[in-house]
Each structure stands twice: as C-alpha cells, then as structure tokens.
Amino acid sequence: MSAVPTPPASEAVSPTPAAHGLVSRRHATVAAVALLAVAWGFLPEFTVVVATYIGLYSLVAAGLVMLTGIGGMTSFGQAAFVGLGAYATAWVCTSPVAVAALGGIVGLQGLPWVGLALGLVLTFAVAWTLGAVTVKLQGHYLPLCTIAWGLSLYYLFGNMDFLGGQTGITGVPPLVVAGVSLASPRALGAVVWAVLLLALWLLHNLLDSREGRAIRALKGGRVMAESMGVDTARYRVKLFVLAALLAAISGWLYAHMQRFVNPTPFNLNIGIEYLFMAVVGGAGHLWGAVLGATVITLLKEKLQDVLPGLLGSSGNFEVIVFGLLMLLVLQRFADGLWPTLARVGRRVFRNEPPRVVAQAATLAQRTLPAAGTVVLEARQVTKRFGGLVANNAVDMHLRAGEIHALIGPNGAGKSTFFNMISGVDDPTEGEVRFMAQAMHRLPSRDFAAAGLGRTFQHVRLLGQRSVTENVALGAHRRARRGWVASMLGLDRAEEAALRAEAHRQIVRCGLAALADAPAASLPLGQQRLVEIARALAGQPAVLLLDEPAAGLRHLEKQALATLLAQLRAEGLGILVVEHDMEFVMNLADRITVFEFGTVIAAGTPAQVQTDPRVLDAYLGGAA
Ligand code: ADP
Ligand code: MG
C-alpha cells in the first residue's frame, strides 16, 4: 500500500452513545478502587489473605478471558504457566548455584526480580513453542492438547530433583521493594491488586483498539478474519503467550506470598478451576474474571467449612458439590454472571464515550489503478474436489471501473471461483493474478493487503459488536499500531482515524442511524450493507460481492445498485455473484456465465441474454 498522505479526517468521530444512568462507569470503577484501597488497611487479616488470593486468581482468569472468552481458544493448562512463574523465582532465590552466581551481582533482594525475568522468559519460550504447535489445531484437539501439556509440566515439576520433587522448594524470601519488605499479606496483597488493576487497564486498552478488533475477529472464523488482512495464526499465538505471561506473573507473586512452592497448586484440577472462574464470571468480559475468581474462591471456602459438618465426614465432597453448582450456574447463565450484573448496572452507570482525540492521524491511502486496467485475472483456473471438477479451466478478467457479474445455477462453481480468486483456497491448476502480481499460494490476507475487499454469501459479522466496530475492522491493514502501543493508549490518533473512516463508509452505505447498534440486531439486508461498508473501509481496488442482493427488499436493491454504480464511477473493479437477473442485467457491464464449473458464455448483458447456450442451459425454461 503506497502512503500518499491526504488531509487528516475532518468529519466528527462517531457520536457518543446514548447516555443513561447517573454515574459514568469510569468514575464508578475509580471510586470502587479508592474504596478498596482505603478499606485495605482496616480489613481483618483473614479477609486480606482471601482477597489477595482472589487477586492472584483473577490475574490468571483475565488471561483466560482474553484467550477463551474473546479469542475462542479453550485452555485447561494455565495452572502450569503459574507453576513456571512460581518455580522460576523459587529456584533463583533458593538454589545455592543461582544465589552464588547472581547474589553478588544483584544482591539478595534483587534475586526475585531475576526470578521474575527468568519466569517470563521461560514462559514466553514455552508458550510460544506450544502455541505455535497447538493453536493451529481445530475443534476439540486444542483443549485436549492443553490438558496434555498441563499434565506434562505438572509431572515435570514433581520429578525434577533440583526443584525438590513432590516436596517442592521452601525458604522462598519475601519481596522487598525500595527497602520495604512485603512479607505481610497486607503489603503483598496491595501489590497483587495493583498489578491486577494495571493488567486489567492494559487489557482493556488492548481490546478497545485496532488490535483488539483483530483479536475479536478470531471468533468470526479464520476465513473472515484473514480476508480483513489479519494473520490469524500469529494473533492466536500472541494471545496464547499473553495469557501465559499473566499466569506466570501470578505464579511469581504467589511464590513470594506462600514462601514455598510444591507441584500441587499447578495441577490439572486447578487448571480447570481457572477455566471455571473465567467462564462463570463471564468469559467475554475482563471484569468477569474478577467476579468469577471471587465467586469460586468464596464458594470453595464456604463449602470446605460447611460440608464436613453437614455430611459428618471429611471427604473431598466439596469437589462434587462444586461441580454440580457449576452445572447449575452455567445452565442459568450461559454467558456467565457478569453480563447479568452489567444489565442491572446499565440502569445506574453511564456508558463511556469512545476514547478519542481531537486530531485524527492519516490512514494509508492506495492509489487506485486507472479505469480500464486489468486488476484481476484468472487463467485456466481449475479446482477439483476429489473427482468433482468445481471449476474447469476458467478464464476471466476484471477491469478497474467495471461491474462484472458471475451468474449460473446453484452448484455451478461460482463460490468456489470466488475462493480461488481471493486466496481462501488454492486452484488445483491455473494462475490467478491480482493487481499485476502472481498470487500463487498466497493467503487471503495478502489479497486484502494488495487491495481486495469482499463480502460473504453467508454474512460473517461479529454480531455482538457495533456496526462501527465491524466496519472499522475492514480498515485493519491501513493502520500500524501494535499490541504494546495499544495497551499503553498510544494509538488514539490512529484509532480516531480508523473510526472516522468507518463512519464515512457507514454514512455512504446509508447506515448512519445504526452505527452504534450491535450488528446482529440488523435485518439481513442491512447486514449485507455492513459487510460492504467493511470492505470499503479497506479502500479496496477490487470488490468481490457474493449475492449482495439476496434478502434485500426492492428499495434496498435500488439503493445498492446506486451505490455500486457510484463505486464503479470512482474506479473500483466490482465482481458480483448474483441470482437476481433484473439486478444483474441492469447493472453489469459484462457477464460471465458458469455451468457445471465451465464458462459457457461471456459478454455484455445483451450478448449473454441472446446467447443460445445460455438460453438453453440457464435461462432455458424462462425463455
Ligand atoms: P455455486 O456457488 O455456484 O452455487 P459452489 O462453488 O458452491 O457453487 O459449488 C460448486 C460445486 O463444488 C458443487 O457441486 C459443490 O457441491 C462442490 N463443492 C464446493 N465446495 C466443496 C468442497 N469444499 N468440497 C467438496 N465439494 C465442494
Ligand atoms: Mg454460492
């Protein structure tokens, strides 16, 4: 994409959502944190200890919310990463070898920081490796794999002599920060909660950014996300590493709180409990992690107290009761407890306006090819599925500034051909050229980067996200800011530009009144328009539309035709698969007719309509 600068966006960024309620959410959060901070000094010791554990668990659960709730990858193995963080620091602080080698350099009080660094580096390496191997797995294979390495790491901790075997490592020193010892639970707990709140703030910023949209897009399916230019495998691995690092930090704090480590707290049971916390709290919401960790920790406390009295013996009955309670909760609150709580909260708290800045940055601009240039070309493209030839030596080309229609009966191979020319699938034989580049075996994100925008026959939107969020995803490749910048809030100018661009396309597609509505709340016809707006946000040179008029009413079809004609006038090459003949004949400059995977006719609407083969094979009965 060439970076020809244009004047910064001048339009107003999307309006503030309807403001109900008395207090803003941010103020409520700040007030709650301040209250906790003040109360911290006065809470009874036992409460402080429990709250500190809740903080430690929340940190792990927050990683799982990102990984499972938002990224759609289930992990049972997070406890093992907590263990890596805990064992790394315990070993550095107690092993005679490490103390002798490092103590002289960083001092005894510096050892825990070396332990933290070691834990993070180890976790990064292990998580990246495991992630690269496992996150490509689909369906239930990924959760199964997380169980496998969760177990492996657990047994590794227990079987390493230098880690103390099943007995573990004792004598882990307390943390000392700036000369202040954090030996007391009250002191360390304050640090735990400060770390947790900091992590939540960073994650919140990440989710509320370009990168956050890409992360959420993972749940929309690989094909959709890749078509928006997102490298899904990379994002999945990064998400996996992020969740693991949060777990390792929790483990580091845990080791210096307990002052000893053994393998038990890092076994698979606990891994499952962490997942419970995220799911029960509300796996799609960061605060759900804190809620889930609180509910489950308190519940376990209570059950361990109450059950032996009730049942008159001290078996592990709490595990059974616990499991049954989980079942009940998940039956009643499939999305976890947080969304229910948030619904009540909406009456009291005001929504936050988007974090925007006055000055929007400039998005990368593409210089569109001159009208008449061949932008997309298929040469002898053949696709076989086993014995079935879905596309048979198809030749076709699309020029900038024209609307080209693909028609043909169901099963003729039109959608397959779309996949061939958009990088979703590779042709068995033949060549696809896009913007004068050979695209052999390149993934669809490379097509997107080179200027391909597309919509899907079966609409693929993130239903719970607003129209604006969905459309802004389309502009993903036009901005640059990465995860760290987004976490630190350094992406605001760029984000404003992305939102302004999304807003422009939403207005252009006639959806201005619906910008803040969740995409799933729109009727199908308008969802198709949202997909077009999303494709346009990428400033494409070529637009592929798979049955854009399906599900639209008459007036909506007319509006769509007007929009497509306008885009053609602006120089876009548009390739459309459509069944509505009136729509196609009035709009298209050229038409290619498919039957049984073969092109049986190509030409202007007038030529195609009178072609005897077309009349015979396709329009046969009607003529
Ligand atoms: P159209 O979009 O024109 O209705 P498709 O491209 O969806 O047609 O399908 C063309 C033919 O290829 C059909 O016979 C369909 O069953 C077959 N087909 C499509 N995708 C696959 C696949 N992934 N595996 C096997 N057969 C497929
Ligand atoms: Mg189709």
XYZ file of C-alpha atoms and ligand atoms in Angstrom:
651
model
C 0.000 0.000 0.000
C 1.541 3.323 -1.004
C 1.488 6.011 1.641
C 0.294 9.076 -0.222
C -0.700 11.435 2.579
C -4.114 13.063 2.396
C -5.507 15.756 4.648
C -6.498 14.432 8.075
C -10.096 13.358 8.512
C -12.226 16.363 9.309
C -15.547 14.657 9.992
C -16.734 14.320 13.523
C -15.952 10.939 15.025
C -18.976 8.754 15.784
C -21.355 10.282 18.277
C -21.423 9.447 21.965
C -23.713 6.517 22.700
C -26.944 7.289 24.486
C -26.050 8.376 27.995
C -28.323 6.826 30.597
C -27.707 6.451 34.259
C -26.259 8.694 36.898
C -22.588 7.858 37.227
C -20.071 7.141 34.495
C -18.553 3.679 34.597
C -15.041 5.030 34.794
C -15.939 7.097 37.860
C -17.612 4.096 39.461
C -14.507 1.978 38.846
C -12.198 4.636 40.275
C -14.465 5.026 43.310
C -14.538 1.262 43.915
C -10.750 1.041 43.674
C -10.330 4.006 46.036
C -12.727 2.379 48.497
C -10.794 -0.881 48.346
C -7.531 0.998 48.884
C -8.847 2.809 51.958
C -10.503 -0.291 53.399
C -7.355 -2.362 52.833
C -5.703 -1.004 55.952
C -8.669 -1.932 58.165
C -9.880 -5.256 56.792
C -9.299 -8.273 59.060
C -6.198 -10.313 58.299
C -8.188 -13.308 57.051
C -10.180 -11.173 54.608
C -6.956 -9.656 53.297
C -5.492 -13.108 52.654
C -8.615 -14.261 50.811
C -8.732 -11.039 48.795
C -5.085 -11.491 47.854
C -5.756 -14.998 46.570
C -8.696 -13.622 44.607
C -6.339 -11.060 43.077
C -3.840 -13.774 42.108
C -6.534 -15.985 40.573
C -8.106 -13.024 38.770
C -4.829 -12.352 37.010
C -4.825 -15.864 35.543
C -8.547 -15.729 34.783
C -8.133 -12.393 32.988
C -5.655 -14.100 30.658
C -8.230 -16.823 30.070
C -10.923 -14.269 29.313
C -8.657 -12.954 26.561
C -7.753 -16.420 25.322
C -11.018 -18.305 25.690
C -13.799 -15.789 26.004
C -12.556 -13.360 23.397
C -10.117 -15.377 21.284
C -12.193 -18.565 21.306
C -9.364 -20.915 22.377
C -10.010 -23.102 25.401
C -7.076 -23.884 27.686
C -7.102 -26.222 30.674
C -3.382 -25.804 31.128
C -2.950 -22.300 32.582
C -2.010 -23.622 36.027
C 1.201 -24.990 34.508
C 2.248 -21.473 33.475
C 1.512 -20.245 37.000
C 3.860 -23.018 38.077
C 6.588 -21.911 35.683
C 6.462 -18.404 37.133
C 6.478 -19.707 40.701
C 9.211 -22.311 40.276
C 11.491 -19.971 38.323
C 11.650 -17.437 41.116
C 11.746 -20.076 43.871
C 14.731 -21.724 42.221
C 16.599 -18.460 41.571
C 16.061 -17.285 45.164
C 16.999 -20.555 46.910
C 19.302 -22.658 44.772
C 22.901 -22.376 46.050
C 24.132 -22.303 42.453
C 21.903 -19.405 41.436
C 22.415 -17.485 44.680
C 26.192 -17.834 44.424
C 26.267 -16.793 40.780
C 23.764 -13.937 40.957
C 23.699 -12.822 44.582
C 26.954 -10.936 44.191
C 25.685 -9.042 41.160
C 22.111 -8.100 42.041
C 22.195 -8.580 45.812
C 19.872 -10.939 47.714
C 16.954 -8.555 47.428
C 17.431 -8.402 43.684
C 17.061 -12.152 43.219
C 13.227 -12.185 42.991
C 13.481 -9.789 40.060
C 15.867 -12.112 38.309
C 13.351 -14.840 39.141
C 10.589 -12.800 37.542
C 12.651 -12.217 34.431
C 13.562 -15.896 34.198
C 9.935 -16.929 34.708
C 8.731 -14.584 31.984
C 11.434 -15.637 29.532
C 10.798 -19.339 30.186
C 7.051 -18.900 29.936
C 7.415 -16.887 26.759
C 9.569 -19.584 25.183
C 7.380 -22.492 26.309
C 4.098 -20.760 25.449
C 5.335 -19.601 22.066
C 6.540 -23.081 21.171
C 3.428 -24.844 22.461
C 1.252 -22.153 20.928
C 2.854 -22.415 17.512
C 2.299 -26.172 17.568
C -1.149 -26.339 19.127
C -3.198 -23.272 18.231
C -3.442 -24.351 14.624
C -5.455 -27.330 15.806
C -9.173 -27.051 15.316
C -12.138 -28.104 17.405
C -11.544 -30.221 20.498
C -7.916 -31.012 19.646
C -6.677 -27.743 21.112
C -8.294 -28.210 24.565
C -7.021 -31.800 24.579
C -3.518 -30.574 23.861
C -3.667 -28.043 26.688
C -4.582 -30.915 29.016
C -1.601 -32.862 27.723
C 0.994 -30.187 28.361
C -0.728 -29.101 31.559
C -0.133 -32.625 32.839
C 3.399 -32.797 31.414
C 4.583 -29.624 33.118
C 2.942 -30.671 36.379
C 4.784 -34.000 36.411
C 7.965 -32.255 35.347
C 7.793 -30.014 38.444
C 7.287 -33.063 40.663
C 10.058 -35.151 39.128
C 12.908 -32.682 38.908
C 15.307 -33.207 41.783
C 16.641 -29.690 41.650
C 13.053 -28.442 42.072
C 12.611 -30.517 45.208
C 10.357 -33.222 43.782
C 6.925 -33.547 45.406
C 8.141 -31.675 48.498
C 8.977 -28.630 46.445
C 11.135 -25.677 47.437
C 10.991 -23.966 50.820
C 12.608 -20.809 52.108
C 11.479 -18.516 49.299
C 12.214 -14.979 50.578
C 9.596 -12.217 50.673
C 9.714 -9.433 48.130
C 11.492 -6.259 49.159
C 10.660 -3.138 47.156
C 12.674 0.042 47.774
C 13.724 -1.249 51.169
C 10.143 -2.071 52.219
C 9.507 -5.743 52.955
C 6.339 -7.218 51.525
C 6.346 -10.128 53.946
C 2.897 -9.384 55.369
C -0.163 -10.427 53.344
C -1.485 -6.886 53.657
C 1.583 -5.410 51.968
C 1.930 -8.060 49.289
C -1.833 -8.134 48.697
C -1.779 -4.433 47.900
C 0.894 -5.122 45.283
C -1.105 -8.062 43.892
C -4.166 -5.874 43.428
C -2.131 -3.037 41.966
C -0.664 -5.478 39.415
C -4.130 -6.887 38.682
C -5.683 -3.452 38.149
C -2.767 -2.421 35.949
C -3.174 -5.609 33.887
C -6.917 -5.037 33.528
C -6.294 -1.480 32.366
C -3.753 -2.617 29.770
C -6.036 -5.404 28.530
C -8.998 -3.046 28.390
C -6.981 -0.657 26.234
C -5.862 -3.522 24.022
C -9.427 -4.689 23.447
C -10.533 -1.157 22.683
C -8.129 -0.805 19.757
C -7.384 -1.885 16.217
C -5.570 -4.930 17.589
C -8.493 -5.720 19.869
C -10.812 -5.772 16.892
C -8.467 -8.178 15.144
C -8.407 -10.384 18.267
C -12.198 -10.420 18.424
C -12.303 -11.212 14.707
C -10.716 -14.600 15.516
C -14.127 -15.705 16.769
C -15.673 -14.662 13.458
C -13.797 -17.513 11.814
C -10.478 -17.812 10.052
C -11.778 -17.020 6.570
C -13.421 -13.763 7.629
C -10.513 -12.551 9.763
C -7.917 -13.391 7.104
C -9.997 -11.601 4.480
C -9.745 -8.485 6.649
C -5.976 -8.845 6.493
C -5.498 -10.419 9.943
C -2.767 -13.045 10.287
C -4.922 -15.325 12.439
C -2.231 -17.880 13.327
C 0.037 -15.121 14.601
C -2.683 -13.454 16.651
C -3.659 -16.764 18.194
C -0.080 -17.490 19.254
C 0.343 -13.969 20.643
C -2.882 -14.276 22.604
C -1.720 -17.599 23.951
C 1.600 -16.083 25.062
C -0.166 -13.097 26.636
C -2.413 -15.339 28.737
C 0.576 -17.469 29.752
C 2.615 -14.412 30.816
C -0.229 -13.182 33.025
C -0.352 -16.628 34.616
C 3.429 -16.563 35.175
C 3.246 -13.162 36.908
C 0.538 -14.551 39.153
C 2.831 -17.504 39.923
C 5.735 -15.214 40.774
C 3.611 -13.256 43.262
C 2.181 -16.499 44.622
C 5.630 -17.943 45.338
C 6.644 -14.860 47.314
C 3.370 -14.890 49.209
C 3.410 -18.599 50.140
C 7.194 -18.534 50.590
C 7.336 -22.119 49.331
C 6.253 -23.937 46.212
C 5.268 -27.532 45.500
C 3.583 -29.051 42.441
C 0.035 -29.351 43.888
C -1.319 -25.872 43.080
C -0.259 -26.260 39.459
C -2.041 -29.474 38.576
C -4.793 -30.033 36.080
C -7.612 -29.647 38.651
C -6.526 -26.126 39.309
C -6.202 -25.507 35.573
C -9.852 -26.495 35.247
C -10.777 -24.233 38.163
C -9.154 -21.265 36.439
C -11.251 -22.001 33.387
C -14.347 -22.206 35.608
C -13.533 -18.782 37.014
C -13.355 -17.237 33.553
C -16.495 -18.989 32.332
C -18.639 -18.477 35.429
C -17.684 -14.811 35.664
C -18.398 -14.212 32.014
C -15.714 -15.305 29.610
C -16.161 -12.370 27.257
C -15.618 -9.673 29.891
C -12.471 -8.653 31.753
C -14.301 -7.892 34.989
C -15.947 -11.273 34.655
C -12.520 -12.710 35.548
C -12.512 -10.878 38.879
C -16.134 -11.783 39.545
C -15.540 -15.444 38.680
C -12.383 -15.649 40.805
C -14.264 -14.081 43.721
C -17.331 -16.311 43.461
C -15.340 -19.509 43.127
C -12.808 -18.699 45.837
C -15.521 -17.767 48.336
C -17.637 -20.762 47.361
C -14.740 -23.144 47.912
C -14.010 -21.555 51.284
C -17.618 -21.949 52.366
C -18.011 -25.482 51.079
C -14.858 -26.636 52.846
C -16.265 -25.175 56.074
C -19.864 -26.277 55.789
C -19.817 -29.657 54.083
C -17.906 -31.741 56.653
C -20.422 -30.549 59.281
C -23.376 -31.430 57.062
C -22.108 -34.785 55.883
C -20.362 -35.757 59.064
C -17.158 -36.856 57.387
C -14.263 -35.101 55.767
C -14.057 -36.482 52.247
C -13.453 -34.310 49.232
C -17.176 -33.723 48.889
C -16.725 -30.088 48.025
C -15.411 -31.106 44.616
C -18.697 -32.887 43.830
C -20.945 -30.144 45.156
C -18.775 -27.629 43.407
C -19.175 -29.395 40.063
C -22.958 -29.583 40.472
C -23.154 -25.894 41.352
C -21.132 -25.052 38.254
C -23.586 -27.010 36.135
C -26.496 -25.074 37.620
C -24.842 -21.695 37.147
C -23.944 -22.431 33.549
C -27.455 -23.712 32.831
C -28.940 -20.500 34.120
C -26.261 -18.023 32.948
C -24.730 -19.378 29.758
C -22.631 -16.241 29.252
C -21.509 -16.110 32.868
C -22.613 -13.848 35.686
C -21.041 -10.592 34.536
C -23.442 -9.825 31.634
C -26.395 -10.183 34.033
C -24.742 -7.878 36.519
C -23.859 -5.440 33.740
C -27.501 -5.333 32.602
C -28.537 -4.209 36.066
C -25.575 -1.822 36.110
C -26.663 -0.128 32.908
C -29.528 1.493 34.801
C -27.102 3.064 37.226
C -23.975 3.642 35.186
C -23.459 5.674 32.065
C -21.636 4.259 29.070
C -18.208 5.635 28.358
C -17.800 7.623 25.171
C -15.026 6.173 22.971
C -11.564 7.355 23.934
C -10.806 9.734 21.080
C -8.504 12.630 20.416
C -9.276 15.800 18.502
C -6.631 15.268 15.854
C -7.031 12.127 13.769
C -3.970 10.580 12.129
C -3.844 9.748 8.437
C -4.577 6.267 7.195
C -2.523 4.699 4.458
C -4.040 5.507 1.065
C -3.989 3.406 -2.051
C -3.557 4.934 -5.484
C -6.302 3.261 -7.473
C -5.394 1.939 -10.919
C -6.698 3.872 -13.929
C -10.076 2.839 -15.293
C -9.745 0.025 -17.813
C -6.636 -1.532 -16.216
C -6.960 -5.276 -15.712
C -6.951 -5.652 -11.916
C -7.881 -9.298 -11.517
C -7.246 -12.137 -13.894
C -7.886 -15.868 -13.829
C -6.030 -18.014 -16.345
C -7.191 -21.575 -16.868
C -8.211 -21.905 -13.222
C -9.235 -25.439 -12.362
C -10.385 -26.682 -8.963
C -11.023 -30.333 -8.235
C -12.604 -31.749 -5.097
C -11.654 -35.397 -5.488
C -13.420 -36.428 -8.674
C -15.642 -33.368 -8.827
C -14.432 -30.554 -11.086
C -15.906 -27.439 -9.445
C -14.041 -25.024 -11.755
C -12.862 -26.201 -15.154
C -10.155 -24.136 -16.902
C -11.873 -20.824 -16.183
C -10.566 -17.698 -17.915
C -11.854 -14.374 -16.698
C -10.637 -10.859 -16.138
C -11.923 -7.822 -14.305
C -11.065 -4.210 -15.148
C -10.968 -1.170 -12.910
C -14.166 0.839 -13.333
C -16.441 -2.009 -14.406
C -19.074 -4.181 -12.828
C -18.701 -7.783 -13.858
C -21.325 -10.360 -12.924
C -20.908 -14.114 -12.474
C -24.125 -15.988 -12.986
C -25.069 -19.631 -13.186
C -27.325 -22.162 -11.500
C -26.731 -23.375 -7.944
C -23.701 -25.613 -7.744
C -22.194 -24.148 -10.930
C -18.975 -23.290 -9.091
C -19.321 -19.546 -8.514
C -18.470 -19.554 -4.816
C -15.577 -21.917 -5.462
C -14.288 -19.494 -8.067
C -14.557 -16.645 -5.548
C -12.404 -18.659 -3.172
C -9.829 -19.206 -5.930
C -9.519 -15.510 -6.734
C -9.437 -14.318 -3.124
C -6.807 -16.639 -1.669
C -9.232 -18.586 0.523
C -8.329 -21.729 -1.391
C -5.678 -22.563 -3.996
C -6.523 -23.636 -7.548
C -5.565 -27.195 -8.460
C -4.244 -25.803 -11.737
C -4.025 -22.431 -13.397
C -2.991 -18.988 -12.290
C -4.575 -16.023 -10.531
C -3.107 -12.554 -10.968
C -4.207 -9.659 -8.783
C -3.078 -6.057 -9.271
C -0.462 -7.327 -11.735
C 1.038 -9.771 -9.192
C 1.066 -13.557 -9.457
C -0.784 -14.729 -6.329
C 0.239 -18.371 -6.378
C -0.446 -19.936 -2.949
C -0.671 -16.576 -1.169
C -3.194 -16.385 1.697
C -6.239 -14.138 1.528
C -4.694 -11.572 3.885
C -2.160 -10.823 1.154
C -5.011 -10.281 -1.300
C -6.571 -7.938 1.253
C -3.317 -6.040 1.665
C -2.995 -5.692 -2.110
C -6.468 -4.160 -2.352
C -9.156 -6.832 -2.361
C -12.349 -6.212 -0.397
C -15.060 -8.835 -0.186
C -18.378 -9.814 1.296
C -19.677 -13.295 2.042
C -22.646 -15.249 0.758
C -23.417 -16.140 4.380
C -22.903 -12.896 6.275
C -19.886 -13.002 8.600
C -20.102 -10.199 11.110
C -19.293 -10.018 14.813
C -22.921 -9.953 15.922
C -22.394 -8.565 19.409
C -20.148 -5.716 18.253
C -21.436 -2.424 16.935
C -21.729 -1.646 13.251
C -18.874 0.863 13.658
C -16.590 -1.774 15.208
C -17.372 -4.224 12.425
C -16.708 -1.686 9.705
C -13.509 -0.407 11.332
C -12.123 -3.958 11.201
C -12.147 -3.604 7.417
C -9.525 -0.854 7.688
C -7.193 -3.048 9.766
C -4.393 -3.073 7.205
C -4.448 0.693 6.777
C -3.108 1.302 10.279
C 0.052 0.153 12.049
C -0.090 0.378 15.832
C 0.677 -2.910 17.571
C -0.239 -4.604 20.845
C 2.073 -2.703 23.157
C 1.194 0.717 21.752
C -2.490 -0.161 22.021
C -2.129 -1.320 25.625
C -0.411 1.917 26.547
C -3.056 4.001 24.781
C -0.571 5.390 22.238
C -2.878 4.510 19.355
C -5.547 7.119 19.940
C -4.857 9.347 16.924
C -4.790 6.331 14.649
C -7.899 4.891 16.281
C -9.730 8.175 15.710
C -8.766 7.995 12.048
C -10.000 4.399 11.811
C -13.313 5.314 13.415
C -13.686 8.353 11.179
C -13.064 6.161 8.149
C -15.582 3.597 9.393
C -18.095 6.357 9.933
C -17.574 7.683 6.402
C -18.292 4.274 4.901
C -21.290 3.729 7.191
C -22.805 7.009 6.040
C -22.069 6.164 2.438
C -23.891 2.843 2.751
C -26.889 4.525 4.360
C -26.380 3.054 7.826
C -25.646 6.230 9.799
C -28.580 5.786 12.171
C -27.397 2.276 13.055
C -23.707 2.986 13.716
C -23.887 2.038 17.399
C -26.307 -0.883 17.071
C -24.975 -4.430 17.507
C -24.604 -5.910 14.024
C -26.795 -8.922 14.873
C -29.726 -6.624 15.635
C -29.960 -5.527 11.994
C -32.113 -7.291 9.396
C -30.187 -9.443 6.920
C -30.366 -6.906 4.103
C -28.657 -4.273 6.226
C -26.107 -6.743 7.497
C -25.105 -7.212 3.861
C -24.635 -3.459 3.619
C -22.469 -3.518 6.754
C -20.264 -6.088 5.003
C -19.961 -3.780 2.003
C -19.078 -0.845 4.257
C -16.490 -3.047 5.987
C -14.962 -3.977 2.625
C -14.904 -0.317 1.561
C -13.136 0.730 4.762
C -10.086 -1.122 3.432
C -10.044 1.237 0.445
C -10.120 -1.663 -1.999
C -9.330 -1.520 -5.700
C -11.457 -4.608 -6.271
C -14.694 -5.594 -4.591
C -15.992 -9.174 -4.611
C -19.645 -9.454 -3.654
C -21.228 -12.876 -3.202
C -25.004 -12.474 -3.651
C -25.241 -8.948 -2.224
C -28.915 -8.503 -3.183
C -30.140 -11.698 -1.508
C -32.542 -10.825 1.289
C -32.864 -7.190 0.235
C -36.250 -5.574 -0.437
C -36.946 -3.762 -3.678
C -35.989 -0.285 -2.471
C -32.883 -1.631 -0.771
C -31.848 -3.272 -4.033
C -32.204 0.033 -5.814
C -30.099 1.756 -3.182
C -27.466 -0.978 -3.521
C -27.441 -0.614 -7.304
C -26.942 3.146 -6.944
C -24.066 2.597 -4.517
C -22.361 0.056 -6.783
C -22.729 2.344 -9.802
C -21.141 5.141 -7.796
C -18.238 2.912 -6.762
C -17.759 1.915 -10.390
C -17.597 5.600 -11.325
C -14.893 6.059 -8.672
C -12.809 3.438 -10.465
C -13.377 0.246 -8.466
C -13.493 -3.091 -10.225
C -16.535 -4.956 -8.928
C -17.172 -8.653 -9.376
C -20.577 -9.801 -8.218
C -22.262 -13.191 -7.984
C -25.993 -12.654 -8.101
C -29.165 -14.599 -8.820
C -31.444 -11.605 -9.309
C -31.432 -11.293 -13.117
C -33.109 -7.910 -13.246
C -30.496 -6.529 -10.861
C -27.633 -8.080 -12.823
C -28.839 -7.142 -16.323
C -29.411 -3.514 -15.389
C -26.133 -3.056 -13.573
C -23.395 -5.226 -15.053
C -21.092 -4.131 -17.870
C -20.099 -7.695 -18.588
C -21.391 -11.084 -17.548
C -19.697 -14.471 -17.300
C -21.982 -17.489 -17.237
C -20.995 -20.679 -15.403
C -22.466 -24.113 -15.779
C -21.001 -27.257 -14.176
C -17.814 -25.336 -13.416
C -17.253 -24.259 -17.016
C -17.685 -20.836 -18.588
C -20.376 -21.280 -21.232
C -20.716 -17.634 -22.252
C -19.212 -14.215 -21.596
C -20.083 -10.751 -22.864
C -22.377 -7.788 -22.388
C -25.833 -8.343 -20.869
C -27.351 -8.035 -24.354
C -24.983 -10.644 -25.793
C -25.443 -13.063 -22.927
C -29.217 -12.749 -22.952
C -29.376 -13.806 -26.565
C -26.663 -16.474 -26.419
C -28.330 -19.759 -27.413
C -26.245 -21.823 -24.965
C -27.250 -19.581 -22.091
C -30.898 -19.612 -23.114
C -30.742 -23.336 -23.389
C -28.776 -24.170 -20.286
C -29.620 -21.497 -17.818
C -32.493 -19.225 -18.757
C -33.937 -22.135 -20.782
C -37.319 -22.531 -19.205
C -37.919 -18.818 -18.780
C -37.160 -18.048 -22.424
P -22.242 -22.083 -6.504
O -21.650 -21.063 -5.630
O -22.195 -21.733 -7.952
O -23.645 -22.443 -6.094
P -20.214 -23.822 -5.420
O -18.941 -23.223 -5.871
O -20.616 -23.590 -4.022
O -21.393 -23.426 -6.412
O -20.112 -25.401 -5.648
C -19.670 -25.977 -6.883
C -19.580 -27.475 -6.705
O -18.457 -27.803 -5.905
C -20.795 -28.078 -6.028
O -21.077 -29.333 -6.645
C -20.330 -28.270 -4.603
O -21.007 -29.354 -4.015
C -18.843 -28.555 -4.780
N -18.040 -28.116 -3.657
C -17.909 -26.840 -3.230
N -17.056 -26.755 -2.203
C -16.631 -28.031 -1.972
C -15.736 -28.614 -1.025
N -15.087 -27.880 -0.118
N -15.561 -29.954 -1.078
C -16.202 -30.707 -1.987
N -17.044 -30.217 -2.893
C -17.272 -28.895 -2.907
Mg -22.518 -19.899 -3.986
